[in-house]
Amino acid sequence: MKILLISGDHRRHKNFASIIDSKFELVSWIVEKREDSLPKIYRFKNKIYKTNFNYHFQKRDEYEKKYFKFDKKNINQKKIKITKIKNNIKKIKSLLKKYKPKILITFGSSIIPNELLKNLPKHSINLHSGLAPYYKGSACNFWPIYFLQPNFVGMTFHYLSDKLDSGRIIHHSIPKLKLNENIHSLACRAQIKAFKDFVKIVDKIKKNNLKGKSLDIHGKLFLKKDFKPEHLRIVYNTFKDSIINLFLKKKILTNKPIIVNYND
């Protein structure tokens, strides 16, 4: 089954591309330039903010190197680098016409412009890092930890639509929480589980047996600018990155998310 992938350029995106290429016919991989995985060190006046900021992103990089492996040689043959999707609509349209993919999957890319949406195949899916519709937008596996809801860390497969992270939901991938786990290992395991679930989702598409579901839930949309170094104080200074442990020991109580499964 022909698949076209549009993604970011971080290790997690490369790992996903490698898995798709090993399991299916990855006809093309459009890679959009993202911000550096290790952000530049800013001149924080507050030493705690600086320490937390550097620690957080260094640890994220460390865990992504641990969890995400990929065959660089094979996937690079399919790679087409771009800066922004909105500036390469003609190129993407041309690739769609050339390869006629059955599935288009986006992961970690910018929003698909409306001009391009109408040219996409029936099964055009986004893999969102977060549990939509509860957490939509940016850093959506950080915010559940910040709001003391570690059971809301996960990934969402949903059909593309003209609204951010708001298409019909196909499947939620949620990792089982473990004691002594940290924010980064949990986020990485959520993504690994989603990559495995995608193989099963493709099988459902092959059998023409995949549906989407809309949840009547009003979540919150987070923008990149919403994240501030101050937020890290809750995770690292107040709770010492032990929020998952506290939840598992029932010292933190929260509600349960409604979960969508591709078999529903």
Short mmCIF file of N, CA, C and O in Angstrom, two decimals, residues 105-240:
data_model
loop_
_atom_site.label_atom_id
_atom_site.label_comp_id
_atom_site.label_asym_id
_atom_site.label_seq_id
_atom_site.Cartn_x
_atom_site.Cartn_y
_atom_site.Cartn_z
N ILE A 105 0.05 10.50 5.63
CA ILE A 105 0.15 10.64 7.08
C ILE A 105 1.07 11.81 7.41
O ILE A 105 2.15 11.95 6.81
N THR A 106 0.62 12.68 8.29
CA THR A 106 1.46 13.78 8.75
C THR A 106 1.82 13.56 10.21
O THR A 106 1.04 13.00 10.98
N PHE A 107 3.03 14.01 10.57
CA PHE A 107 3.50 13.85 11.95
C PHE A 107 4.53 14.93 12.25
O PHE A 107 5.61 14.92 11.68
N GLY A 108 4.16 15.86 13.10
CA GLY A 108 5.11 16.90 13.50
C GLY A 108 5.37 17.95 12.44
O GLY A 108 6.41 18.60 12.47
N SER A 109 4.44 18.12 11.51
CA SER A 109 4.61 19.14 10.47
C SER A 109 3.72 20.34 10.80
O SER A 109 2.93 20.30 11.74
N SER A 110 3.84 21.38 10.01
CA SER A 110 2.95 22.53 10.17
C SER A 110 1.57 22.19 9.60
O SER A 110 1.36 21.12 9.01
N ILE A 111 0.63 23.10 9.78
CA ILE A 111 -0.75 22.86 9.36
C ILE A 111 -0.84 22.73 7.84
O ILE A 111 -0.18 23.45 7.10
N ILE A 112 -1.65 21.77 7.39
CA ILE A 112 -1.88 21.59 5.95
C ILE A 112 -2.83 22.69 5.47
O ILE A 112 -3.96 22.80 5.96
N PRO A 113 -2.41 23.53 4.52
CA PRO A 113 -3.28 24.62 4.03
C PRO A 113 -4.54 24.07 3.35
O PRO A 113 -4.53 22.98 2.77
N ASN A 114 -5.61 24.84 3.42
CA ASN A 114 -6.88 24.43 2.79
C ASN A 114 -6.72 24.15 1.31
O ASN A 114 -7.37 23.27 0.75
N GLU A 115 -5.84 24.91 0.66
CA GLU A 115 -5.61 24.73 -0.77
C GLU A 115 -5.11 23.33 -1.10
O GLU A 115 -5.36 22.80 -2.18
N LEU A 116 -4.43 22.73 -0.14
CA LEU A 116 -3.87 21.39 -0.35
C LEU A 116 -4.81 20.30 0.13
O LEU A 116 -4.82 19.19 -0.42
N LEU A 117 -5.61 20.59 1.14
CA LEU A 117 -6.51 19.59 1.74
C LEU A 117 -7.39 18.90 0.70
O LEU A 117 -7.59 17.69 0.74
N LYS A 118 -7.92 19.69 -0.24
CA LYS A 118 -8.86 19.14 -1.22
C LYS A 118 -8.19 18.19 -2.22
O LYS A 118 -8.89 17.48 -2.96
N ASN A 119 -6.86 18.18 -2.23
CA ASN A 119 -6.13 17.31 -3.16
C ASN A 119 -5.63 16.01 -2.50
O ASN A 119 -4.98 15.20 -3.15
N LEU A 120 -5.93 15.85 -1.22
CA LEU A 120 -5.39 14.72 -0.49
C LEU A 120 -6.25 13.46 -0.65
O LEU A 120 -7.45 13.55 -0.92
N PRO A 121 -5.65 12.28 -0.48
CA PRO A 121 -6.42 11.05 -0.58
C PRO A 121 -7.43 10.91 0.55
O PRO A 121 -7.37 11.63 1.56
N LYS A 122 -8.35 9.98 0.39
CA LYS A 122 -9.42 9.76 1.38
C LYS A 122 -8.85 9.53 2.77
O LYS A 122 -9.34 10.09 3.75
N HIS A 123 -7.84 8.70 2.85
CA HIS A 123 -7.25 8.39 4.15
C HIS A 123 -6.04 9.30 4.38
O HIS A 123 -4.88 8.90 4.21
N SER A 124 -6.33 10.53 4.74
CA SER A 124 -5.28 11.51 5.08
C SER A 124 -5.36 11.75 6.58
O SER A 124 -6.36 12.27 7.09
N ILE A 125 -4.31 11.35 7.26
CA ILE A 125 -4.32 11.22 8.72
C ILE A 125 -3.19 12.02 9.34
O ILE A 125 -2.09 12.11 8.77
N ASN A 126 -3.45 12.58 10.50
CA ASN A 126 -2.40 13.23 11.28
C ASN A 126 -2.13 12.42 12.54
O ASN A 126 -3.06 11.93 13.17
N LEU A 127 -0.87 12.28 12.87
CA LEU A 127 -0.48 11.69 14.16
C LEU A 127 -0.10 12.85 15.06
O LEU A 127 0.92 13.50 14.88
N HIS A 128 -0.95 13.08 16.05
CA HIS A 128 -0.78 14.21 16.97
C HIS A 128 -0.15 13.74 18.27
O HIS A 128 -0.58 12.75 18.86
N SER A 129 0.90 14.44 18.70
CA SER A 129 1.54 14.13 19.98
C SER A 129 0.73 14.75 21.11
O SER A 129 0.97 15.88 21.54
N GLY A 130 -0.24 14.01 21.57
CA GLY A 130 -1.14 14.48 22.60
C GLY A 130 -2.45 13.76 22.50
O GLY A 130 -2.74 13.08 21.50
N LEU A 131 -3.26 13.88 23.52
CA LEU A 131 -4.55 13.20 23.55
C LEU A 131 -5.64 14.22 23.16
O LEU A 131 -6.13 14.98 23.99
N ALA A 132 -5.97 14.22 21.86
CA ALA A 132 -7.03 15.11 21.38
C ALA A 132 -8.39 14.46 21.63
O ALA A 132 -8.50 13.23 21.59
N PRO A 133 -9.43 15.24 21.90
CA PRO A 133 -9.48 16.70 21.88
C PRO A 133 -9.12 17.37 23.20
O PRO A 133 -9.25 18.59 23.33
N TYR A 134 -8.66 16.60 24.18
CA TYR A 134 -8.35 17.19 25.49
C TYR A 134 -7.19 18.18 25.40
O TYR A 134 -7.24 19.27 25.95
N TYR A 135 -6.13 17.75 24.70
CA TYR A 135 -4.93 18.59 24.55
C TYR A 135 -4.61 18.71 23.06
O TYR A 135 -4.26 17.72 22.42
N LYS A 136 -4.77 19.90 22.53
CA LYS A 136 -4.53 20.14 21.10
C LYS A 136 -3.44 21.21 20.94
O LYS A 136 -3.26 22.06 21.80
N GLY A 137 -2.73 21.13 19.81
CA GLY A 137 -1.71 22.14 19.53
C GLY A 137 -0.31 21.68 19.84
O GLY A 137 0.12 20.60 19.42
N SER A 138 0.41 22.47 20.62
CA SER A 138 1.85 22.26 20.85
C SER A 138 2.16 21.74 22.25
O SER A 138 1.47 22.06 23.22
N ALA A 139 3.22 20.91 22.34
CA ALA A 139 3.74 20.38 23.62
C ALA A 139 2.66 19.64 24.41
O ALA A 139 2.60 19.73 25.64
N CYS A 140 1.84 18.87 23.71
CA CYS A 140 0.67 18.27 24.35
C CYS A 140 0.94 16.99 25.13
O CYS A 140 0.00 16.35 25.62
N ASN A 141 2.20 16.59 25.23
CA ASN A 141 2.54 15.55 26.20
C ASN A 141 3.35 16.13 27.36
O ASN A 141 3.76 15.40 28.26
N PHE A 142 3.54 17.45 27.32
CA PHE A 142 4.08 18.15 28.48
C PHE A 142 2.94 18.65 29.38
O PHE A 142 2.97 18.49 30.60
N TRP A 143 1.94 19.25 28.76
CA TRP A 143 0.87 19.88 29.53
C TRP A 143 0.11 18.92 30.45
O TRP A 143 -0.25 19.31 31.58
N PRO A 144 -0.16 17.68 30.05
CA PRO A 144 -0.83 16.77 31.00
C PRO A 144 -0.02 16.54 32.28
O PRO A 144 -0.60 16.39 33.36
N ILE A 145 1.31 16.51 32.15
CA ILE A 145 2.15 16.35 33.33
C ILE A 145 2.06 17.62 34.18
O ILE A 145 1.89 17.55 35.41
N TYR A 146 2.12 18.76 33.55
CA TYR A 146 2.04 20.03 34.25
C TYR A 146 0.72 20.17 35.02
O TYR A 146 0.68 20.66 36.15
N PHE A 147 -0.37 19.71 34.39
CA PHE A 147 -1.68 19.80 35.03
C PHE A 147 -2.02 18.56 35.87
O PHE A 147 -3.19 18.34 36.21
N LEU A 148 -1.00 17.76 36.17
CA LEU A 148 -1.14 16.60 37.07
C LEU A 148 -2.11 15.56 36.51
O LEU A 148 -2.90 14.95 37.25
N GLN A 149 -2.05 15.35 35.20
CA GLN A 149 -2.88 14.35 34.53
C GLN A 149 -2.01 13.41 33.68
O GLN A 149 -2.16 13.35 32.46
N PRO A 150 -1.09 12.68 34.29
CA PRO A 150 -0.19 11.83 33.49
C PRO A 150 -0.91 10.76 32.68
O PRO A 150 -0.38 10.27 31.68
N ASN A 151 -2.13 10.40 33.11
CA ASN A 151 -2.91 9.42 32.35
C ASN A 151 -3.49 10.00 31.07
O ASN A 151 -4.12 9.29 30.29
N PHE A 152 -3.24 11.29 30.82
CA PHE A 152 -3.66 11.92 29.57
C PHE A 152 -2.48 12.06 28.59
O PHE A 152 -2.64 12.69 27.55
N VAL A 153 -1.35 11.50 28.92
CA VAL A 153 -0.22 11.47 27.97
C VAL A 153 -0.49 10.39 26.94
O VAL A 153 -0.83 9.25 27.28
N GLY A 154 -0.37 10.75 25.68
CA GLY A 154 -0.64 9.77 24.62
C GLY A 154 -0.53 10.40 23.24
O GLY A 154 -0.07 11.53 23.09
N MET A 155 -0.97 9.65 22.25
CA MET A 155 -0.92 10.08 20.86
C MET A 155 -2.29 9.88 20.22
O MET A 155 -3.04 8.97 20.63
N THR A 156 -2.61 10.70 19.24
CA THR A 156 -3.91 10.62 18.58
C THR A 156 -3.76 10.54 17.07
O THR A 156 -3.11 11.39 16.46
N PHE A 157 -4.36 9.52 16.48
CA PHE A 157 -4.50 9.45 15.02
C PHE A 157 -5.87 10.03 14.68
O PHE A 157 -6.89 9.57 15.20
N HIS A 158 -5.89 11.05 13.85
CA HIS A 158 -7.18 11.62 13.44
C HIS A 158 -7.11 12.04 11.97
O HIS A 158 -6.03 12.32 11.43
N TYR A 159 -8.26 12.05 11.35
CA TYR A 159 -8.32 12.50 9.96
C TYR A 159 -8.01 14.00 9.89
O TYR A 159 -8.35 14.76 10.80
N LEU A 160 -7.34 14.39 8.83
CA LEU A 160 -7.01 15.81 8.65
C LEU A 160 -8.29 16.61 8.39
O LEU A 160 -9.21 16.14 7.72
N SER A 161 -8.30 17.81 8.92
CA SER A 161 -9.42 18.72 8.69
C SER A 161 -8.87 20.15 8.62
O SER A 161 -7.66 20.37 8.78
N ASP A 162 -9.76 21.11 8.41
CA ASP A 162 -9.30 22.49 8.29
C ASP A 162 -9.08 23.16 9.66
O ASP A 162 -8.71 24.33 9.73
N LYS A 163 -9.30 22.41 10.73
CA LYS A 163 -9.05 22.92 12.07
C LYS A 163 -7.97 22.08 12.75
O LYS A 163 -7.94 20.85 12.60
N LEU A 164 -7.10 22.73 13.50
CA LEU A 164 -5.95 22.08 14.10
C LEU A 164 -6.34 20.97 15.07
O LEU A 164 -7.10 21.20 16.02
N ASP A 165 -5.85 19.75 14.80
CA ASP A 165 -6.05 18.59 15.69
C ASP A 165 -7.52 18.36 16.01
O ASP A 165 -7.87 17.97 17.14
N SER A 166 -8.39 18.57 15.03
CA SER A 166 -9.83 18.50 15.30
C SER A 166 -10.59 17.56 14.37
O SER A 166 -11.83 17.53 14.42
N GLY A 167 -9.90 16.81 13.53
CA GLY A 167 -10.58 15.87 12.64
C GLY A 167 -11.12 14.67 13.40
O GLY A 167 -10.82 14.46 14.58
N ARG A 168 -11.93 13.86 12.71
CA ARG A 168 -12.50 12.66 13.34
C ARG A 168 -11.37 11.76 13.86
O ARG A 168 -10.41 11.47 13.15
N ILE A 169 -11.53 11.31 15.08
CA ILE A 169 -10.48 10.53 15.74
C ILE A 169 -10.57 9.07 15.34
O ILE A 169 -11.64 8.45 15.36
N ILE A 170 -9.43 8.52 14.97
CA ILE A 170 -9.32 7.13 14.55
C ILE A 170 -8.89 6.26 15.73
O ILE A 170 -9.44 5.18 15.97
N HIS A 171 -7.90 6.76 16.48
CA HIS A 171 -7.31 5.91 17.53
C HIS A 171 -6.49 6.73 18.49
O HIS A 171 -5.82 7.69 18.10
N HIS A 172 -6.56 6.38 19.77
CA HIS A 172 -5.67 6.92 20.79
C HIS A 172 -4.65 5.86 21.18
O HIS A 172 -5.01 4.72 21.50
N SER A 173 -3.39 6.23 21.18
CA SER A 173 -2.31 5.33 21.64
C SER A 173 -1.85 5.83 23.01
O SER A 173 -1.32 6.93 23.12
N ILE A 174 -2.07 5.00 24.02
CA ILE A 174 -1.74 5.40 25.38
C ILE A 174 -0.85 4.34 26.02
O ILE A 174 -1.23 3.17 26.12
N PRO A 175 0.34 4.73 26.48
CA PRO A 175 1.23 3.75 27.13
C PRO A 175 0.79 3.47 28.56
O PRO A 175 0.18 4.32 29.22
N LYS A 176 1.08 2.29 29.03
CA LYS A 176 0.80 1.96 30.42
C LYS A 176 1.81 2.68 31.31
O LYS A 176 3.01 2.62 31.08
N LEU A 177 1.31 3.36 32.33
CA LEU A 177 2.20 4.10 33.23
C LEU A 177 3.02 3.14 34.09
O LEU A 177 2.53 2.09 34.51
N LYS A 178 4.27 3.53 34.34
CA LYS A 178 5.18 2.71 35.13
C LYS A 178 5.76 3.52 36.29
O LYS A 178 5.99 4.73 36.15
N LEU A 179 6.02 2.85 37.38
CA LEU A 179 6.67 3.51 38.51
C LEU A 179 8.08 3.95 38.14
O LEU A 179 8.74 3.32 37.31
N ASN A 180 8.52 5.03 38.74
CA ASN A 180 9.88 5.57 38.56
C ASN A 180 10.16 6.00 37.12
O ASN A 180 11.30 5.96 36.67
N GLU A 181 9.10 6.38 36.43
CA GLU A 181 9.24 6.86 35.06
C GLU A 181 9.25 8.38 35.07
O GLU A 181 8.67 9.02 35.96
N ASN A 182 9.90 8.96 34.08
CA ASN A 182 9.94 10.42 34.00
C ASN A 182 9.15 10.92 32.80
O ASN A 182 8.67 10.15 31.97
N ILE A 183 9.03 12.22 32.71
CA ILE A 183 8.23 12.85 31.68
C ILE A 183 8.68 12.47 30.26
O ILE A 183 7.87 12.27 29.36
N HIS A 184 9.98 12.31 30.07
CA HIS A 184 10.50 12.04 28.72
C HIS A 184 10.38 10.58 28.32
O HIS A 184 10.04 10.29 27.17
N SER A 185 10.63 9.67 29.23
CA SER A 185 10.50 8.25 28.89
C SER A 185 9.03 7.93 28.58
O SER A 185 8.74 7.15 27.67
N LEU A 186 8.11 8.55 29.30
CA LEU A 186 6.68 8.32 29.05
C LEU A 186 6.28 8.84 27.68
O LEU A 186 5.58 8.16 26.92
N ALA A 187 6.74 10.04 27.34
CA ALA A 187 6.41 10.61 26.03
C ALA A 187 6.99 9.76 24.90
O ALA A 187 6.32 9.53 23.87
N CYS A 188 8.20 9.28 25.08
CA CYS A 188 8.83 8.43 24.05
C CYS A 188 8.07 7.11 23.90
O CYS A 188 7.84 6.65 22.77
N ARG A 189 7.68 6.52 25.00
CA ARG A 189 6.94 5.25 24.92
C ARG A 189 5.57 5.45 24.28
O ARG A 189 5.07 4.54 23.59
N ALA A 190 4.97 6.60 24.50
CA ALA A 190 3.69 6.89 23.85
C ALA A 190 3.86 6.90 22.33
O ALA A 190 3.03 6.36 21.59
N GLN A 191 4.95 7.49 21.87
CA GLN A 191 5.20 7.56 20.43
C GLN A 191 5.54 6.19 19.86
O GLN A 191 5.05 5.83 18.77
N ILE A 192 6.35 5.42 20.56
CA ILE A 192 6.68 4.07 20.10
C ILE A 192 5.41 3.24 19.96
O ILE A 192 5.24 2.50 18.99
N LYS A 193 4.51 3.35 20.94
CA LYS A 193 3.25 2.60 20.86
C LYS A 193 2.44 3.04 19.65
O LYS A 193 1.84 2.22 18.95
N ALA A 194 2.41 4.35 19.40
CA ALA A 194 1.66 4.86 18.25
C ALA A 194 2.23 4.33 16.94
O ALA A 194 1.48 3.98 16.02
N PHE A 195 3.55 4.26 16.84
CA PHE A 195 4.17 3.76 15.61
C PHE A 195 3.75 2.32 15.35
O PHE A 195 3.48 1.93 14.21
N LYS A 196 3.67 1.52 16.41
CA LYS A 196 3.23 0.12 16.28
C LYS A 196 1.75 0.06 15.93
O LYS A 196 1.33 -0.77 15.11
N ASP A 197 0.96 0.93 16.53
CA ASP A 197 -0.48 0.95 16.25
C ASP A 197 -0.76 1.34 14.80
O ASP A 197 -1.76 0.91 14.23
N PHE A 198 0.10 2.16 14.22
CA PHE A 198 -0.12 2.60 12.85
C PHE A 198 -0.12 1.41 11.89
O PHE A 198 -0.89 1.39 10.92
N VAL A 199 0.69 0.42 12.15
CA VAL A 199 0.74 -0.78 11.31
C VAL A 199 -0.64 -1.45 11.31
O VAL A 199 -1.13 -1.90 10.26
N LYS A 200 -1.29 -1.49 12.47
CA LYS A 200 -2.62 -2.11 12.57
C LYS A 200 -3.68 -1.24 11.91
O LYS A 200 -4.64 -1.75 11.33
N ILE A 201 -3.50 0.08 11.99
CA ILE A 201 -4.44 0.99 11.35
C ILE A 201 -4.40 0.82 9.83
O ILE A 201 -5.44 0.82 9.16
N VAL A 202 -3.20 0.68 9.28
CA VAL A 202 -3.07 0.45 7.83
C VAL A 202 -3.77 -0.84 7.43
O VAL A 202 -4.42 -0.92 6.38
N ASP A 203 -3.67 -1.86 8.27
CA ASP A 203 -4.34 -3.12 8.00
C ASP A 203 -5.86 -2.93 7.94
O ASP A 203 -6.53 -3.53 7.10
N LYS A 204 -6.39 -2.07 8.80
CA LYS A 204 -7.82 -1.78 8.78
C LYS A 204 -8.21 -1.05 7.49
O LYS A 204 -9.28 -1.29 6.92
N ILE A 205 -7.33 -0.18 7.02
CA ILE A 205 -7.59 0.53 5.77
C ILE A 205 -7.58 -0.45 4.59
O ILE A 205 -8.43 -0.35 3.69
N LYS A 206 -6.66 -1.38 4.62
CA LYS A 206 -6.60 -2.39 3.56
C LYS A 206 -7.91 -3.17 3.47
O LYS A 206 -8.35 -3.54 2.38
N LYS A 207 -8.51 -3.40 4.62
CA LYS A 207 -9.77 -4.16 4.68
C LYS A 207 -10.99 -3.25 4.51
O LYS A 207 -12.12 -3.70 4.65
N ASN A 208 -10.72 -1.97 4.24
CA ASN A 208 -11.79 -0.99 4.07
C ASN A 208 -12.70 -0.96 5.29
O ASN A 208 -13.92 -0.90 5.19
N ASN A 209 -12.06 -1.00 6.45
CA ASN A 209 -12.82 -1.14 7.69
C ASN A 209 -12.34 -0.15 8.75
O ASN A 209 -12.19 -0.51 9.92
N LEU A 210 -12.09 1.09 8.33
CA LEU A 210 -11.61 2.09 9.28
C LEU A 210 -12.60 3.24 9.36
O LEU A 210 -13.02 3.79 8.34
N LYS A 211 -12.96 3.59 10.57
CA LYS A 211 -13.90 4.68 10.80
C LYS A 211 -13.27 5.71 11.73
O LYS A 211 -12.30 5.44 12.41
N GLY A 212 -13.84 6.86 11.76
CA GLY A 212 -13.41 7.90 12.69
C GLY A 212 -14.57 8.29 13.58
O GLY A 212 -15.73 8.03 13.27
N LYS A 213 -14.25 8.91 14.70
CA LYS A 213 -15.28 9.27 15.66
C LYS A 213 -15.04 10.69 16.15
O LYS A 213 -13.92 11.08 16.44
N SER A 214 -16.10 11.45 16.27
CA SER A 214 -16.01 12.79 16.84
C SER A 214 -16.43 12.74 18.31
O SER A 214 -17.46 12.15 18.64
N LEU A 215 -15.62 13.33 19.18
CA LEU A 215 -15.93 13.37 20.60
C LEU A 215 -16.44 14.77 20.96
O LEU A 215 -15.80 15.76 20.63
N ASP A 216 -17.58 14.81 21.62
CA ASP A 216 -18.16 16.10 22.02
C ASP A 216 -17.52 16.56 23.33
O ASP A 216 -18.15 16.59 24.39
N ILE A 217 -16.24 16.88 23.21
CA ILE A 217 -15.45 17.30 24.38
C ILE A 217 -14.70 18.57 24.01
O ILE A 217 -14.10 18.66 22.95
N HIS A 218 -14.76 19.54 24.89
CA HIS A 218 -14.06 20.80 24.63
C HIS A 218 -12.74 20.79 25.42
O HIS A 218 -12.72 20.97 26.63
N GLY A 219 -11.66 20.55 24.69
CA GLY A 219 -10.35 20.57 25.31
C GLY A 219 -9.73 21.96 25.22
O GLY A 219 -10.42 22.96 25.02
N LYS A 220 -8.41 21.99 25.32
CA LYS A 220 -7.71 23.27 25.25
C LYS A 220 -6.67 23.23 24.14
O LYS A 220 -6.01 22.21 23.93
N LEU A 221 -6.54 24.34 23.44
CA LEU A 221 -5.54 24.49 22.38
C LEU A 221 -4.34 25.24 22.94
O LEU A 221 -4.47 26.36 23.44
N PHE A 222 -3.17 24.61 22.85
CA PHE A 222 -1.93 25.22 23.33
C PHE A 222 -1.07 25.64 22.15
O PHE A 222 -0.84 24.85 21.22
N LEU A 223 -0.59 26.86 22.19
CA LEU A 223 0.31 27.37 21.17
C LEU A 223 1.75 27.28 21.67
O LEU A 223 2.00 27.15 22.87
N LYS A 224 2.70 27.38 20.75
CA LYS A 224 4.11 27.33 21.15
C LYS A 224 4.45 28.42 22.16
O LYS A 224 5.22 28.21 23.10
N LYS A 225 3.85 29.58 21.97
CA LYS A 225 4.16 30.71 22.84
C LYS A 225 3.62 30.53 24.25
O LYS A 225 4.00 31.26 25.17
N ASP A 226 2.73 29.54 24.44
CA ASP A 226 2.17 29.30 25.78
C ASP A 226 3.19 28.68 26.73
O ASP A 226 3.10 28.84 27.95
N PHE A 227 4.15 27.95 26.16
CA PHE A 227 5.15 27.29 27.01
C PHE A 227 6.20 28.30 27.46
O PHE A 227 6.81 29.00 26.65
N LYS A 228 6.41 28.35 28.76
CA LYS A 228 7.41 29.24 29.35
C LYS A 228 8.32 28.44 30.27
O LYS A 228 7.90 27.43 30.85
N PRO A 229 9.58 28.85 30.42
CA PRO A 229 10.49 28.15 31.35
C PRO A 229 9.94 28.07 32.76
O PRO A 229 10.23 27.12 33.50
N GLU A 230 9.08 29.04 33.14
CA GLU A 230 8.50 29.03 34.47
C GLU A 230 7.67 27.78 34.73
O GLU A 230 7.57 27.31 35.87
N HIS A 231 7.06 27.23 33.67
CA HIS A 231 6.22 26.05 33.83
C HIS A 231 7.01 24.84 34.32
O HIS A 231 6.46 23.94 34.94
N LEU A 232 8.29 24.82 34.00
CA LEU A 232 9.12 23.67 34.38
C LEU A 232 9.34 23.58 35.89
O LEU A 232 9.71 22.53 36.40
N ARG A 233 9.11 24.66 36.60
CA ARG A 233 9.28 24.65 38.07
C ARG A 233 8.32 23.64 38.71
O ARG A 233 8.67 22.97 39.69
N ILE A 234 7.11 23.56 38.17
CA ILE A 234 6.12 22.62 38.71
C ILE A 234 6.63 21.19 38.58
O ILE A 234 6.57 20.39 39.52
N VAL A 235 7.17 20.87 37.41
CA VAL A 235 7.61 19.49 37.13
C VAL A 235 8.88 19.15 37.92
O VAL A 235 8.95 18.10 38.57
N TYR A 236 9.87 20.04 37.89
CA TYR A 236 11.18 19.69 38.42
C TYR A 236 11.47 20.19 39.84
O TYR A 236 12.19 19.52 40.59
N ASN A 237 10.91 21.31 40.23
CA ASN A 237 11.20 21.84 41.56
C ASN A 237 10.13 21.48 42.59
O ASN A 237 10.45 21.04 43.70
N THR A 238 8.88 21.62 42.18
CA THR A 238 7.79 21.29 43.11
C THR A 238 7.62 19.79 43.27
O THR A 238 7.52 19.28 44.38
N PHE A 239 7.62 19.06 42.13
CA PHE A 239 7.33 17.62 42.18
C PHE A 239 8.53 16.72 41.88
O PHE A 239 8.40 15.50 41.90
N LYS A 240 9.69 17.31 41.59
CA LYS A 240 10.92 16.52 41.34
C LYS A 240 10.70 15.44 40.27
O LYS A 240 11.24 14.34 40.37
#
